[in-house]
Coordinates of C-alpha atoms in Angstrom, one line a residue:
Chain A
M1 CA 77.8 143.1 111.1
K2 CA 81.5 142.6 110.3
K3 CA 81.9 146.4 110.2
I4 CA 80.5 146.9 113.7
T5 CA 82.7 144.2 115.3
L6 CA 85.7 145.9 113.6
S7 CA 84.9 149.4 115.0
A8 CA 84.2 148.0 118.4
T9 CA 87.6 146.3 118.5
L10 CA 89.2 149.7 117.4
A11 CA 87.5 151.5 120.2
A12 CA 88.7 149.0 122.7
G13 CA 92.2 149.2 121.3
L14 CA 92.2 153.0 121.5
A15 CA 91.0 152.8 125.1
I16 CA 93.9 150.5 126.1
F17 CA 96.3 153.0 124.4
A18 CA 94.8 156.0 126.2
G19 CA 95.1 154.2 129.4
S20 CA 98.7 153.2 129.2
A21 CA 99.6 156.7 127.9
S22 CA 98.5 158.5 131.1
A23 CA 100.1 155.8 133.1
Q24 CA 103.4 156.2 131.6
V25 CA 104.0 159.9 131.5
D26 CA 105.1 161.2 134.8
L27 CA 104.4 164.9 134.5
D28 CA 105.9 165.5 138.0
A29 CA 109.3 163.9 137.2
V30 CA 112.0 166.3 138.2
L31 CA 115.0 166.9 135.9
N32 CA 118.0 167.5 138.1
V33 CA 121.4 167.7 136.1
E34 CA 124.4 167.4 138.3
G35 CA 122.6 168.9 141.2
M36 CA 120.9 171.7 139.2
D37 CA 117.1 171.7 139.0
I38 CA 115.9 172.5 135.6
T39 CA 112.4 173.7 134.9
T40 CA 110.5 171.3 132.6
R41 CA 107.0 172.8 133.0
A42 CA 106.1 176.5 132.9
P43 CA 102.9 178.5 132.1
A44 CA 102.5 179.1 128.5
A45 CA 102.8 182.4 126.8
D46 CA 99.7 184.5 126.0
F47 CA 99.8 183.9 122.3
L48 CA 99.5 180.0 122.8
D49 CA 96.5 177.9 122.8
I50 CA 97.8 175.6 125.5
D51 CA 98.1 176.2 129.2
E52 CA 101.4 174.8 129.9
V53 CA 104.7 174.4 128.1
I54 CA 106.4 171.1 128.8
S55 CA 109.9 170.1 127.9
G56 CA 110.3 166.9 125.8
W57 CA 112.4 165.4 128.5
V58 CA 109.1 164.7 130.4
Y59 CA 107.7 162.5 127.7
R60 CA 110.9 160.2 127.5
T61 CA 111.2 156.9 129.3
K62 CA 112.8 156.7 132.7
E63 CA 116.0 155.3 131.3
T64 CA 116.3 158.0 128.7
Q65 CA 115.5 160.6 131.3
A66 CA 118.3 159.3 133.6
L67 CA 120.9 159.7 130.8
Q68 CA 120.4 163.4 130.8
M69 CA 120.6 163.7 134.7
D70 CA 124.3 162.7 134.7
D71 CA 126.8 164.5 132.6
F72 CA 129.0 161.3 132.3
E73 CA 126.0 159.2 131.1
N74 CA 124.9 162.0 128.7
P75 CA 126.5 160.9 125.4
G76 CA 126.0 164.5 124.0
M77 CA 128.8 165.6 126.4
I78 CA 131.3 163.7 124.3
F79 CA 130.7 166.2 121.6
V80 CA 131.1 169.1 124.1
D81 CA 134.6 167.8 124.9
I82 CA 135.4 167.5 121.2
A83 CA 134.1 171.1 120.7
M84 CA 136.4 172.3 123.5
D85 CA 139.4 170.9 121.6
D86 CA 138.1 172.8 118.5
W87 CA 137.7 176.0 120.7
N88 CA 141.5 175.9 121.3
T89 CA 142.5 175.0 117.8
V90 CA 143.9 177.7 115.6
D91 CA 142.2 177.9 112.2
G92 CA 142.3 180.4 109.3
S93 CA 144.4 183.1 107.9
E94 CA 144.5 185.3 111.1
G95 CA 146.3 182.5 113.2
K96 CA 143.6 182.6 115.7
S97 CA 141.4 180.1 117.7
C98 CA 138.1 180.9 119.6
A99 CA 140.3 181.0 122.8
S100 CA 142.6 183.8 121.4
C101 CA 139.9 186.4 121.7
H102 CA 137.4 184.8 124.2
T103 CA 140.0 184.5 127.0
D104 CA 137.5 183.7 129.7
G105 CA 136.5 180.6 127.8
P106 CA 133.1 179.5 126.6
A107 CA 131.6 180.7 129.9
E108 CA 131.7 184.3 128.4
F109 CA 128.4 183.1 126.5
A110 CA 126.5 182.2 129.6
G111 CA 122.9 183.1 129.0
L112 CA 123.2 183.5 125.2
R113 CA 121.4 180.4 124.2
A114 CA 118.3 181.4 126.2
E115 CA 117.8 184.4 123.9
M116 CA 118.5 182.6 120.6
P117 CA 117.5 183.3 117.8
R118 CA 117.6 187.0 118.0
W119 CA 117.9 190.1 116.0
N120 CA 121.5 191.3 115.0
E121 CA 121.3 195.0 114.7
E122 CA 124.5 195.4 113.0
K123 CA 123.8 192.9 110.4
G124 CA 120.2 193.7 110.1
S125 CA 119.0 190.1 110.2
L126 CA 117.9 187.3 112.4
F127 CA 120.8 185.5 114.0
N128 CA 121.0 182.0 115.4
M129 CA 123.8 180.3 117.1
E130 CA 125.2 178.9 113.8
D131 CA 125.3 182.3 112.4
Y132 CA 127.2 183.8 115.2
I133 CA 129.8 181.0 115.2
N134 CA 130.3 181.5 111.4
L135 CA 130.4 185.3 111.8
M136 CA 133.3 185.0 114.2
R137 CA 135.1 182.3 112.1
V138 CA 134.9 184.4 108.9
E139 CA 135.3 187.9 110.1
Y140 CA 137.9 187.4 113.0
M141 CA 139.6 184.2 112.3
G142 CA 139.7 184.3 108.5
A143 CA 138.5 180.7 108.4
E144 CA 136.0 178.9 106.4
P145 CA 132.5 179.0 107.7
L146 CA 131.4 175.6 109.3
K147 CA 128.5 173.8 107.5
W148 CA 125.2 173.7 109.3
A149 CA 123.9 170.5 110.8
K150 CA 127.3 168.9 110.5
P151 CA 129.1 167.3 113.4
R152 CA 131.7 170.1 114.0
M153 CA 129.1 172.9 114.0
D154 CA 126.6 171.0 116.1
A155 CA 129.3 170.3 118.7
M156 CA 130.3 174.0 118.9
V157 CA 126.6 174.9 119.3
A158 CA 126.4 172.3 122.1
L159 CA 129.4 173.7 123.8
I160 CA 128.0 177.3 123.8
S161 CA 124.4 176.1 124.8
L162 CA 125.8 174.2 127.8
Q163 CA 127.0 177.5 129.3
S164 CA 123.3 178.6 129.6
R165 CA 122.1 175.3 131.0
G166 CA 119.3 176.1 133.5
D167 CA 118.6 179.6 132.2
T168 CA 115.1 180.5 131.3
I169 CA 114.3 180.7 127.6
N170 CA 113.5 184.3 126.8
V171 CA 113.2 184.8 123.0
A172 CA 112.1 188.3 121.9
I173 CA 109.3 188.2 119.5
D174 CA 108.5 191.9 119.0
G175 CA 110.3 194.8 117.4
P176 CA 112.4 194.0 114.3
V177 CA 111.7 190.3 114.4
S178 CA 107.9 190.6 114.5
D179 CA 107.3 190.0 110.8
I180 CA 109.7 186.9 110.8
W181 CA 107.9 185.6 113.9
E182 CA 104.5 186.0 112.1
Q183 CA 105.9 184.0 109.1
G184 CA 107.0 181.3 111.5
Q185 CA 103.7 181.1 113.2
E186 CA 102.1 180.8 109.8
L187 CA 104.4 177.9 108.9
Y188 CA 103.6 176.2 112.1
F189 CA 100.0 176.0 111.4
T190 CA 100.1 175.3 107.7
R191 CA 99.3 171.8 106.6
V192 CA 101.9 170.5 104.2
G193 CA 103.0 167.3 102.5
Q194 CA 101.2 164.0 101.4
L195 CA 99.9 163.5 104.9
D196 CA 98.6 167.0 105.0
M197 CA 99.8 167.8 108.5
S198 CA 101.0 171.0 110.2
C199 CA 103.5 171.1 113.2
A200 CA 100.5 171.9 115.4
N201 CA 98.6 168.7 114.5
C202 CA 101.1 166.7 116.5
H203 CA 102.8 169.1 118.8
E204 CA 99.9 171.3 119.9
D205 CA 96.8 169.0 119.5
S206 CA 98.2 165.6 120.3
Y207 CA 101.2 165.9 122.7
G208 CA 101.4 163.1 125.2
L209 CA 99.7 160.6 122.8
M210 CA 101.5 157.7 121.0
I211 CA 102.6 158.2 117.4
R212 CA 103.3 154.6 116.5
A213 CA 105.9 153.5 119.0
D214 CA 107.0 157.0 120.1
R215 CA 105.4 159.5 122.4
L216 CA 104.6 163.0 121.0
S217 CA 106.1 165.9 122.8
Q218 CA 105.3 169.5 122.4
G219 CA 108.2 169.8 120.0
Q220 CA 110.1 172.3 122.2
S221 CA 113.4 173.4 121.0
N222 CA 114.9 174.2 124.5
G223 CA 116.9 171.0 124.7
F224 CA 118.7 171.5 121.2
P225 CA 121.2 170.4 120.1
T226 CA 119.9 167.0 121.1
Y227 CA 121.8 163.8 121.3
R228 CA 119.4 161.2 119.7
L229 CA 119.7 157.5 120.7
K230 CA 118.3 156.9 117.2
N231 CA 121.3 158.1 115.4
A232 CA 123.9 158.5 118.1
K233 CA 124.8 162.0 117.3
L234 CA 123.9 165.6 118.1
N235 CA 121.0 167.0 116.0
S236 CA 120.4 170.6 115.3
I237 CA 117.0 172.2 115.6
Q238 CA 116.7 172.7 111.8
A239 CA 118.0 169.2 111.0
R240 CA 115.0 168.1 113.2
F241 CA 112.6 170.2 111.3
K242 CA 113.8 168.6 108.1
G243 CA 113.3 165.1 109.7
C244 CA 109.8 166.1 110.7
M245 CA 108.9 167.3 107.4
S246 CA 110.1 164.1 105.7
N247 CA 108.0 162.2 108.0
I248 CA 104.9 163.9 107.0
R249 CA 106.0 163.3 103.4
A250 CA 106.6 166.9 102.7
E251 CA 109.4 168.4 100.6
P252 CA 111.6 169.8 103.5
Y253 CA 112.9 173.4 103.3
A254 CA 116.6 173.7 103.1
I255 CA 118.6 174.0 106.3
G256 CA 119.5 177.6 106.9
S257 CA 116.5 178.7 104.7
E258 CA 114.3 181.8 105.4
E259 CA 111.4 179.4 106.2
F260 CA 113.3 177.3 108.7
R261 CA 114.9 180.4 110.3
A262 CA 111.4 181.8 110.9
L263 CA 110.2 178.6 112.2
E264 CA 113.1 178.2 114.5
L265 CA 112.3 181.6 116.0
Y266 CA 108.6 180.8 116.5
V267 CA 109.3 177.4 118.0
A268 CA 111.9 178.9 120.3
S269 CA 109.4 181.4 121.5
R270 CA 106.8 178.8 122.2
G271 CA 109.3 177.5 124.8
N272 CA 109.6 180.7 126.7
G273 CA 109.7 179.9 130.4
L274 CA 111.4 176.6 130.0
S275 CA 115.0 176.1 130.7
V276 CA 117.9 175.7 128.4
E277 CA 118.8 171.9 128.5
G278 CA 121.2 171.4 125.6
P279 CA 122.7 169.1 125.0
S280 CA 119.8 167.0 126.0
V281 CA 119.2 163.3 125.4
R282 CA 116.1 162.1 123.4
N283 CA 115.3 158.9 121.5
Chain B
M1 CA 137.9 167.0 114.4
A2 CA 134.7 165.2 115.3
E3 CA 136.3 161.9 114.2
D4 CA 138.9 162.1 117.0
S5 CA 138.5 159.7 119.8
K6 CA 138.3 161.1 123.3
P7 CA 138.3 159.1 126.4
R8 CA 136.2 160.1 129.4
V9 CA 136.6 158.3 132.8
R10 CA 134.9 158.7 136.2
V11 CA 136.5 157.4 139.2
P12 CA 135.8 158.6 142.8
R13 CA 138.5 160.8 144.3
S14 CA 138.7 158.8 147.5
A15 CA 137.5 155.2 148.5
T16 CA 137.5 153.0 151.6
A17 CA 140.1 150.2 151.5
G18 CA 138.5 146.9 150.6
E19 CA 135.1 148.4 149.7
A20 CA 133.8 148.3 146.1
F21 CA 133.2 151.5 144.1
E22 CA 132.1 152.2 140.6
V23 CA 134.3 153.1 137.6
K24 CA 132.8 154.3 134.4
T25 CA 134.7 154.7 131.2
L26 CA 133.6 155.9 127.7
I27 CA 135.4 156.7 124.6
S28 CA 134.1 158.5 121.5
H29 CA 134.7 156.2 118.5
K30 CA 132.6 155.5 115.3
M31 CA 133.2 151.7 115.7
E32 CA 132.9 150.9 111.9
S33 CA 132.0 147.3 111.8
G34 CA 133.6 146.3 108.4
Q35 CA 130.2 145.0 107.4
R36 CA 128.9 148.0 105.7
K37 CA 129.4 149.3 102.1
D38 CA 129.7 152.8 100.9
A39 CA 127.6 154.4 98.1
D40 CA 129.7 152.7 95.3
G41 CA 129.3 149.2 96.8
N42 CA 132.8 148.9 98.2
N43 CA 133.3 147.5 101.8
I44 CA 134.1 150.2 104.3
P45 CA 137.1 148.8 106.1
R46 CA 136.7 147.9 109.8
S47 CA 137.8 150.5 112.2
I48 CA 137.1 149.8 115.8
I49 CA 138.5 150.0 119.3
N50 CA 139.8 146.3 119.6
H51 CA 141.1 146.3 123.2
F52 CA 140.5 148.1 126.4
S53 CA 142.4 147.6 129.7
C54 CA 142.4 149.2 133.1
D55 CA 145.5 149.0 135.4
F56 CA 145.9 150.1 139.0
N57 CA 149.5 150.9 140.0
G58 CA 150.9 148.8 137.2
E59 CA 148.7 145.8 138.0
N60 CA 146.0 144.8 135.6
V61 CA 142.4 145.1 136.9
M62 CA 140.4 144.1 133.8
Q63 CA 140.8 143.8 130.1
V64 CA 138.3 143.5 127.2
T65 CA 138.7 142.4 123.7
L66 CA 136.1 144.2 121.4
H67 CA 134.7 142.8 118.2
G68 CA 132.8 144.3 115.3
A69 CA 129.3 144.1 116.7
I70 CA 129.8 146.7 119.4
S71 CA 128.1 150.0 118.9
T72 CA 129.5 153.5 118.7
N73 CA 131.2 155.1 121.7
P74 CA 131.9 152.0 123.7
Y75 CA 131.0 152.5 127.4
F76 CA 132.3 150.2 130.3
Q77 CA 131.1 150.3 133.9
F78 CA 132.7 148.0 136.5
E79 CA 133.4 147.8 140.2
A80 CA 136.9 147.8 141.6
V81 CA 138.3 147.1 145.2
I82 CA 141.7 148.6 146.2
Q83 CA 143.7 148.5 149.4
E84 CA 146.0 151.5 148.9
S85 CA 146.0 154.9 147.1
G86 CA 147.2 155.0 143.6
T87 CA 146.6 155.6 140.0
F88 CA 144.2 154.0 137.5
T89 CA 145.4 154.0 134.0
F90 CA 143.0 153.1 131.1
T91 CA 144.1 152.2 127.7
W92 CA 142.2 151.9 124.5
N93 CA 143.7 150.3 121.3
D94 CA 142.4 151.3 117.9
D95 CA 142.5 149.3 114.7
N96 CA 144.5 151.9 113.1
G97 CA 147.3 151.6 115.7
S98 CA 146.5 154.6 117.8
V99 CA 146.5 154.2 121.6
Y100 CA 144.4 156.4 123.7
T101 CA 145.0 156.6 127.5
D102 CA 143.7 158.4 130.6
S103 CA 144.6 158.2 134.2
K104 CA 142.9 159.0 137.5
D105 CA 144.3 159.3 141.0
I106 CA 142.4 157.9 143.9
T107 CA 143.1 158.1 147.6
V108 CA 142.3 155.6 150.3
G109 CA 141.2 157.4 153.3

């Protein structure tokens, strides 16, 4: 008897949650940053089991959404300013700054973020933004490489991502990267950790639902680097992977590892059709 | 680099005399409260922005004394009314003695 009462209560509880969930997510909200309309919903690529890809911005509260619509209110832009100082700062044995070679400023990189990560023919490996920044620092400036997922690196990634804001994500998945992409897909659907969950359990099967006090998004990477209200700083894609893996009580792969590189490529390709938002604001 | 404080200010380029308009200011600062301890159990010394002021043509518009419980990257938004064109100057005082300033011109037209 007691058992029956309990399950009835649970069912009622779930119904309430489901009701409030659909009431709170406004799928038709329009992201307009400083007068620029940004695509937050697009038809999904053929290899996906979902019909539509949706930016994580859609699943945030009205207040958080508003922060991203105004560059002054967007706390991520502070770090873009800081990176701009870094851009002009001479570092390394060659006596150069970024600005010494890139005379047209960061705007030279317009469109780059939309294709990342991508295959670097010359180096024969998959490159993401951090790799390119460190390649320039080491080979042309004679400077120490920046550490991944640290403030200085994340700020520089944000500065370069910003140049592509509004551009449509178009990550190549064929040719030389196809094996890495397959590996990333494998990782995305493999259950790991004590909670025995895969990325897909939350971000493909359950997006839009509540996970404790937070609403699950599709886990798209188009908004990275992301300013999170939770830790008041920019967060890189791979740092977020690490956080997700800790949450499901798995042993995270190392930032910059082969596994995370493959996963970054696969997750980025899931967002093909969305717009570059970085630096975005999330909770 | 990332530890550097950098002020950001938004003031409209022009305004109508006697009509209120919005001023927004923000400065990047870690605002270390002095209440936290490092890994060895030692107190991390307080390091915050302790004072903010806004002047218009040399006359004080507003000032704020900040204390330890204010979170990172302090943000102020307030309204101002002016009668003539001029310059807003904004000043932030750091615990370590640094002073950060920014200024914006505004025209009454």
